[in-house]
Every structure is written in C-alpha cells, then in structure tokens.
Amino acid sequence: MSPLEVAVVAGAGACGALVRHELTSDRPLLALHVVNVGGSLLLGVALGLDRGGVVLAVAAAGLFGGLTSFSSWVVGARAVVREARRPATAQLVHLALPAVLAVLAAGLGVAVGRALGGVAVGVGA
Amino acid sequence: MQTRLRIAVAAGGAVGSVGRVWLDTAAGDAAALPWTTLAVNVTGAFALAALAGRLRGPVARAALLTGAIGAWTTVSTLAVEVVDLTLLRGPLGAAYLALTLAAGILAAWLGDRTAPHSTGPSDGRGGHGVGA
C-alpha cells in the first residue's frame, strides 16, 4: 500500500467506525444488523461502479469495512441466543437472516452500481 | 467524555481498517477462497470475546473493542465476496459464508472461555456498552 492509500483507508475507516458507534452504541443488536446490511449494499454499489481506480476501491473497503463489523455481530448474537427463551428463533433472527440479507444487499448493490456505471458511460460517450 | 470516546473509536477504527486492508493487499487474491477476510473475521471475533471482559476503562473499550477490532472485521467485504464466489463457483459462496459464521461463533466461544468472566457484549448490543 502506498502512503496515500494508507491515509485514505485510515480516514475512511475512522469515519466508518465512528458512524457505527453513533448508530449502534446502547441500542439493540437490530441496529447493528441494519448497519451491516446497509454497509454491504453500499460497498456493492461502490465496487459495482468500478470507477476511480485503486484508491477509491481501498477507500470503499476502509469506509464500509469500518462501518460494518463481523466481530460485534457474532459476539452480540451469541449473547442474545444464549439468553433467549427460544434459541432456535434467535439464531434465525440474529445469525442466519442478517447473513442472507447482507449477501442479498451486496448483490443488489453490485447490480445497481453496474447499472449506474453503465448509464454514466453511455451519457459520457 | 463523549468526545473522548468518539476520538478513541475513530483512532481505533483507523488502525483496524488499515490493518485489514494492508493484510488483504499483502496476501493477494490468488487463492480459491478469500482466506484473508475469513482470518480477520475469526481472529476479531476471538479477540473481542476474549478482551470484552478484561478491559475496564470506557476509552480503552471504545478504542480497542468498538474501534480497532470492530473495524478489523467486516461484514460488507464478506458479503461482496460471497456474491463473487456464488457467481463464479456456485455453491462455494454459501459454503464460504457458512464456514465463516461457524468459525466466527466457535472463535467467540473460545475467546469467551479465556476471559476471566463474561461481560461487555453479552448485553446483546452492538456498541459493547462503551457509550454507557
């Protein structure tokens, strides 16, 4: 990584982590699910656009990677499942469903990004 | 206090993100599976579970747990990689997602076992109680 890429990722990661903190701190785990699914959608759009070169790609990885958090999700979900009256339902709601939604959101994001990129190319041509 | 917590989260987030992206860049993308993302997510889940009960100060918790470890791991990159794998290799995408989840849960369980006692994230909240 070049010094510019390190600086861009550091700034983007700081912003992503700060936004996650503001949106999820002292809120139920559901808030983190929304942030994770939303971040997956936005990273999909950014990568689907396929513009701006390496710096934009690492900035997106820094920003949306810092925004979303696998560790907070898994550790939080594990605690909720452990204390749930219906563990199977809690596993479905807090582990399986967020995973599927994040992947669907990323796929939708890539498709939207590619469509937007295609439109932009068409306009500029 | 809130300002100090925010600065701590941002500083930790910068370190965690740079570490993750640097590792991903250094490892390259020649492997059949995105092992780098799997590795950061599993190690992060272990570290968060292990350290949550040890760290006491709110600023340290904000910097290390919410910031550094939170940004070290990623759901967005995982999701995009599952999409890519599914499009290129079919069922391997779902297998990669299931492997990551299973390994992450196992790592969190192991981390919890090493902790002196279970606190912090066991409140079931995303922010690890750092704002409390």
CSV table of C-alpha atoms in Angstrom, one decimal:
chain,number,residue,atom,x,y,z
A,1,MET,CA,0.0,0.0,0.0
A,2,SER,CA,1.2,3.5,-0.9
A,3,PRO,CA,1.3,6.2,1.8
A,4,LEU,CA,-1.7,7.8,0.1
A,5,GLU,CA,-3.7,4.6,0.3
A,6,VAL,CA,-2.8,4.1,4.0
A,7,ALA,CA,-4.0,7.7,4.7
A,8,VAL,CA,-7.2,7.2,2.7
A,9,VAL,CA,-8.0,3.9,4.4
A,10,ALA,CA,-7.2,5.3,7.8
A,11,GLY,CA,-9.5,8.3,7.3
A,12,ALA,CA,-12.3,6.2,5.8
A,13,GLY,CA,-12.0,3.5,8.5
A,14,ALA,CA,-12.2,6.1,11.2
A,15,CYS,CA,-15.3,7.6,9.7
A,16,GLY,CA,-16.9,4.2,9.3
A,17,ALA,CA,-16.2,3.1,12.8
A,18,LEU,CA,-17.4,6.4,14.2
A,19,VAL,CA,-20.7,6.2,12.3
A,20,ARG,CA,-21.2,2.6,13.5
A,21,HIS,CA,-20.6,3.7,17.1
A,22,GLU,CA,-23.1,6.5,16.8
A,23,LEU,CA,-25.7,4.3,15.2
A,24,THR,CA,-25.3,1.2,17.4
A,25,SER,CA,-24.0,2.2,20.8
A,26,ASP,CA,-26.5,1.5,23.5
A,27,ARG,CA,-29.0,0.2,21.0
A,28,PRO,CA,-30.3,-3.3,20.4
A,29,LEU,CA,-28.5,-5.7,18.2
A,30,LEU,CA,-31.0,-5.0,15.4
A,31,ALA,CA,-29.3,-1.6,14.9
A,32,LEU,CA,-26.1,-3.4,14.0
A,33,HIS,CA,-27.9,-5.7,11.6
A,34,VAL,CA,-29.2,-2.6,9.8
A,35,VAL,CA,-25.7,-1.1,9.7
A,36,ASN,CA,-24.2,-4.3,8.4
A,37,VAL,CA,-26.8,-4.8,5.7
A,38,GLY,CA,-26.6,-1.1,4.7
A,39,GLY,CA,-22.8,-1.2,4.5
A,40,SER,CA,-22.9,-4.3,2.4
A,41,LEU,CA,-25.3,-2.6,0.0
A,42,LEU,CA,-23.1,0.5,-0.3
A,43,LEU,CA,-19.9,-1.5,-0.8
A,44,GLY,CA,-21.6,-3.4,-3.5
A,45,VAL,CA,-22.6,-0.2,-5.2
A,46,ALA,CA,-19.1,1.3,-4.9
A,47,LEU,CA,-17.4,-1.9,-6.3
A,48,GLY,CA,-20.1,-2.3,-9.0
A,49,LEU,CA,-19.4,1.2,-10.3
A,50,ASP,CA,-15.8,0.1,-10.9
A,51,ARG,CA,-14.6,3.7,-11.3
A,52,GLY,CA,-11.9,5.7,-9.6
A,53,GLY,CA,-9.2,3.1,-9.6
A,54,VAL,CA,-7.4,1.5,-6.7
A,55,VAL,CA,-7.7,4.5,-4.3
A,56,LEU,CA,-11.5,4.5,-4.5
A,57,ALA,CA,-11.6,0.8,-4.1
A,58,VAL,CA,-9.5,0.8,-0.9
A,59,ALA,CA,-11.4,3.8,0.4
A,60,ALA,CA,-14.6,1.9,0.0
A,61,ALA,CA,-13.1,-1.1,1.7
A,62,GLY,CA,-11.9,1.1,4.5
A,63,LEU,CA,-15.1,3.0,4.9
A,64,PHE,CA,-17.7,0.2,4.6
A,65,GLY,CA,-15.4,-2.3,6.2
A,66,GLY,CA,-15.0,0.0,9.2
A,67,LEU,CA,-18.7,0.7,9.2
A,68,THR,CA,-19.7,-3.0,9.3
A,69,SER,CA,-18.5,-5.3,12.0
A,70,PHE,CA,-18.4,-9.1,12.0
A,71,SER,CA,-17.0,-9.4,15.5
A,72,SER,CA,-19.7,-7.2,17.1
A,73,TRP,CA,-22.3,-9.1,15.2
A,74,VAL,CA,-21.2,-12.6,16.1
A,75,VAL,CA,-20.4,-11.9,19.7
A,76,GLY,CA,-23.6,-9.9,20.2
A,77,ALA,CA,-25.7,-12.6,18.5
A,78,ARG,CA,-24.1,-15.3,20.6
A,79,ALA,CA,-25.0,-13.5,23.8
A,80,VAL,CA,-28.6,-12.9,22.6
A,81,VAL,CA,-29.0,-16.5,21.6
A,82,ARG,CA,-27.6,-17.7,24.9
A,83,GLU,CA,-30.1,-15.7,26.9
A,84,ALA,CA,-33.1,-16.3,24.5
A,85,ARG,CA,-36.2,-18.3,25.6
A,86,ARG,CA,-36.3,-19.7,22.0
A,87,PRO,CA,-32.6,-20.1,20.9
A,88,ALA,CA,-33.5,-21.5,17.5
A,89,THR,CA,-35.6,-18.5,16.7
A,90,ALA,CA,-32.9,-16.2,18.0
A,91,GLN,CA,-30.3,-17.9,15.8
A,92,LEU,CA,-32.5,-17.5,12.8
A,93,VAL,CA,-33.2,-13.8,13.5
A,94,HIS,CA,-29.7,-12.7,14.6
A,95,LEU,CA,-27.4,-15.0,12.6
A,96,ALA,CA,-29.0,-16.6,9.6
A,97,LEU,CA,-31.3,-13.8,8.5
A,98,PRO,CA,-28.7,-10.9,8.8
A,99,ALA,CA,-26.2,-13.1,6.8
A,100,VAL,CA,-28.6,-13.7,4.0
A,101,LEU,CA,-29.8,-10.1,3.9
A,102,ALA,CA,-26.2,-8.8,3.8
A,103,VAL,CA,-25.4,-11.0,0.9
A,104,LEU,CA,-28.6,-10.1,-1.0
A,105,ALA,CA,-27.9,-6.4,-0.3
A,106,ALA,CA,-24.3,-6.7,-1.6
A,107,GLY,CA,-25.6,-8.5,-4.8
A,108,LEU,CA,-28.2,-5.8,-5.3
A,109,GLY,CA,-25.6,-3.1,-4.7
A,110,VAL,CA,-23.2,-4.6,-7.3
A,111,ALA,CA,-26.1,-4.7,-9.8
A,112,VAL,CA,-27.1,-1.1,-9.1
A,113,GLY,CA,-23.5,0.0,-9.3
A,114,ARG,CA,-23.0,-1.7,-12.6
A,115,ALA,CA,-26.2,-0.2,-13.9
A,116,LEU,CA,-25.3,3.3,-12.7
A,117,GLY,CA,-21.8,2.9,-14.2
A,118,GLY,CA,-23.3,1.8,-17.5
A,119,VAL,CA,-25.6,4.8,-17.6
A,120,ALA,CA,-22.7,7.1,-16.8
A,121,VAL,CA,-20.6,5.6,-19.6
A,122,GLY,CA,-23.5,6.0,-22.0
A,123,VAL,CA,-24.0,9.6,-21.1
A,124,GLY,CA,-20.3,10.5,-21.4
A,125,ALA,CA,-19.9,8.7,-24.7
B,1,MET,CA,-16.5,12.2,27.8
B,2,GLN,CA,-18.4,11.6,24.6
B,3,THR,CA,-15.8,13.4,22.6
B,4,ARG,CA,-13.0,11.3,24.0
B,5,LEU,CA,-15.0,8.2,23.2
B,6,ARG,CA,-15.6,9.3,19.7
B,7,ILE,CA,-11.9,10.1,19.2
B,8,ALA,CA,-11.0,6.7,20.6
B,9,VAL,CA,-13.4,4.9,18.3
B,10,ALA,CA,-12.1,6.9,15.3
B,11,ALA,CA,-8.5,6.2,16.1
B,12,GLY,CA,-9.1,2.5,16.7
B,13,GLY,CA,-11.2,2.3,13.5
B,14,ALA,CA,-8.3,3.8,11.5
B,15,VAL,CA,-5.8,1.3,12.9
B,16,GLY,CA,-8.2,-1.7,12.4
B,17,SER,CA,-9.1,-0.7,8.8
B,18,VAL,CA,-5.5,-0.1,7.7
B,19,GLY,CA,-4.5,-3.5,9.2
B,20,ARG,CA,-7.3,-5.3,7.4
B,21,VAL,CA,-6.8,-3.7,4.1
B,22,TRP,CA,-3.0,-4.0,4.3
B,23,LEU,CA,-3.3,-7.7,5.1
B,24,ASP,CA,-5.7,-8.2,2.2
B,25,THR,CA,-3.4,-6.3,-0.2
B,26,ALA,CA,-0.3,-8.2,1.0
B,27,ALA,CA,-2.0,-11.6,0.7
B,28,GLY,CA,-3.2,-11.0,-2.8
B,29,ASP,CA,-6.2,-12.7,-4.4
B,30,ALA,CA,-4.8,-15.9,-5.9
B,31,ALA,CA,-6.5,-18.3,-3.5
B,32,ALA,CA,-9.7,-20.1,-4.3
B,33,LEU,CA,-11.3,-18.8,-1.1
B,34,PRO,CA,-10.9,-15.3,0.4
B,35,TRP,CA,-8.9,-16.6,3.4
B,36,THR,CA,-7.8,-13.1,4.4
B,37,THR,CA,-11.3,-12.0,5.2
B,38,LEU,CA,-12.0,-15.3,6.9
B,39,ALA,CA,-8.9,-14.9,9.0
B,40,VAL,CA,-9.6,-11.3,10.1
B,41,ASN,CA,-13.2,-12.1,11.0
B,42,VAL,CA,-12.4,-15.2,13.0
B,43,THR,CA,-9.4,-13.6,14.9
B,44,GLY,CA,-11.5,-10.5,15.5
B,45,ALA,CA,-14.4,-12.5,17.0
B,46,PHE,CA,-12.0,-14.3,19.2
B,47,ALA,CA,-10.3,-11.1,20.3
B,48,LEU,CA,-13.5,-9.2,21.0
B,49,ALA,CA,-14.9,-12.1,23.1
B,50,ALA,CA,-11.6,-12.5,25.0
B,51,LEU,CA,-11.0,-8.9,25.7
B,52,ALA,CA,-14.5,-7.7,26.4
B,53,GLY,CA,-14.4,-8.9,30.0
B,54,ARG,CA,-10.8,-7.7,30.6
B,55,LEU,CA,-10.9,-4.1,29.6
B,56,ARG,CA,-12.4,-1.8,32.1
B,57,GLY,CA,-11.9,1.9,31.0
B,58,PRO,CA,-14.6,3.2,28.6
B,59,VAL,CA,-12.0,4.9,26.4
B,60,ALA,CA,-9.9,1.8,26.1
B,61,ARG,CA,-13.0,-0.2,25.3
B,62,ALA,CA,-14.1,2.3,22.7
B,63,ALA,CA,-10.6,2.4,21.1
B,64,LEU,CA,-9.9,-1.4,21.1
B,65,LEU,CA,-13.3,-3.1,21.0
B,66,THR,CA,-15.6,-0.8,19.0
B,67,GLY,CA,-12.8,0.9,17.0
B,68,ALA,CA,-9.9,-1.4,16.3
B,69,ILE,CA,-11.4,-4.9,16.5
B,70,GLY,CA,-14.8,-3.7,15.1
B,71,ALA,CA,-13.1,-2.2,12.0
B,72,TRP,CA,-10.6,-5.1,11.7
B,73,THR,CA,-13.5,-7.3,11.0
B,74,THR,CA,-16.0,-6.7,8.2
B,75,VAL,CA,-19.4,-7.9,7.0
B,76,SER,CA,-19.6,-5.8,3.8
B,77,THR,CA,-16.4,-7.4,2.3
B,78,LEU,CA,-17.6,-10.8,3.4
B,79,ALA,CA,-21.0,-10.2,1.7
B,80,VAL,CA,-19.4,-9.0,-1.6
B,81,GLU,CA,-17.0,-12.0,-1.6
B,82,VAL,CA,-19.9,-14.4,-1.1
B,83,VAL,CA,-21.7,-12.8,-4.1
B,84,ASP,CA,-18.5,-13.1,-6.2
B,85,LEU,CA,-17.9,-16.7,-5.2
B,86,THR,CA,-21.6,-17.6,-5.9
B,87,LEU,CA,-21.4,-16.1,-9.4
B,88,LEU,CA,-18.1,-17.7,-10.2
B,89,ARG,CA,-18.3,-21.0,-8.4
B,90,GLY,CA,-21.9,-21.6,-7.4
B,91,PRO,CA,-22.3,-23.4,-4.0
B,92,LEU,CA,-18.9,-22.4,-2.8
B,93,GLY,CA,-20.3,-19.0,-1.9
B,94,ALA,CA,-22.8,-20.4,0.5
B,95,ALA,CA,-20.1,-22.8,1.9
B,96,TYR,CA,-17.8,-19.9,2.5
B,97,LEU,CA,-20.5,-17.9,4.3
B,98,ALA,CA,-21.4,-20.9,6.5
B,99,LEU,CA,-17.7,-21.6,7.2
B,100,THR,CA,-17.1,-18.0,8.2
B,101,LEU,CA,-20.2,-17.9,10.5
B,102,ALA,CA,-19.4,-21.3,12.1
B,103,ALA,CA,-15.7,-20.4,12.6
B,104,GLY,CA,-16.7,-17.0,14.0
B,105,ILE,CA,-19.1,-18.4,16.5
B,106,LEU,CA,-16.5,-21.0,17.6
B,107,ALA,CA,-13.9,-18.3,17.9
B,108,ALA,CA,-16.2,-16.2,20.0
B,109,TRP,CA,-16.9,-19.2,22.2
B,110,LEU,CA,-13.2,-19.9,22.6
B,111,GLY,CA,-12.5,-16.2,23.4
B,112,ASP,CA,-15.2,-16.1,26.0
B,113,ARG,CA,-13.7,-19.2,27.6
B,114,THR,CA,-10.4,-17.4,28.0
B,115,ALA,CA,-12.0,-14.3,29.5
B,116,PRO,CA,-12.0,-14.0,33.3
B,117,HIS,CA,-15.8,-13.6,33.3
B,118,SER,CA,-18.4,-12.8,30.6
B,119,THR,CA,-19.4,-9.1,30.5
B,120,GLY,CA,-19.5,-6.4,27.8
B,121,PRO,CA,-21.0,-7.7,24.6
B,122,SER,CA,-23.2,-10.1,26.5
B,123,ASP,CA,-25.7,-7.3,26.8
B,124,GLY,CA,-26.5,-8.1,23.2
B,125,ARG,CA,-25.8,-4.6,21.9
B,126,GLY,CA,-23.6,-3.6,19.0
B,127,GLY,CA,-21.6,-1.0,20.9
B,128,HIS,CA,-20.3,-3.2,23.6
B,129,GLY,CA,-21.6,-0.8,26.2
B,130,VAL,CA,-18.8,1.7,25.6
B,131,GLY,CA,-21.2,4.5,25.5
B,132,ALA,CA,-22.7,3.6,28.8
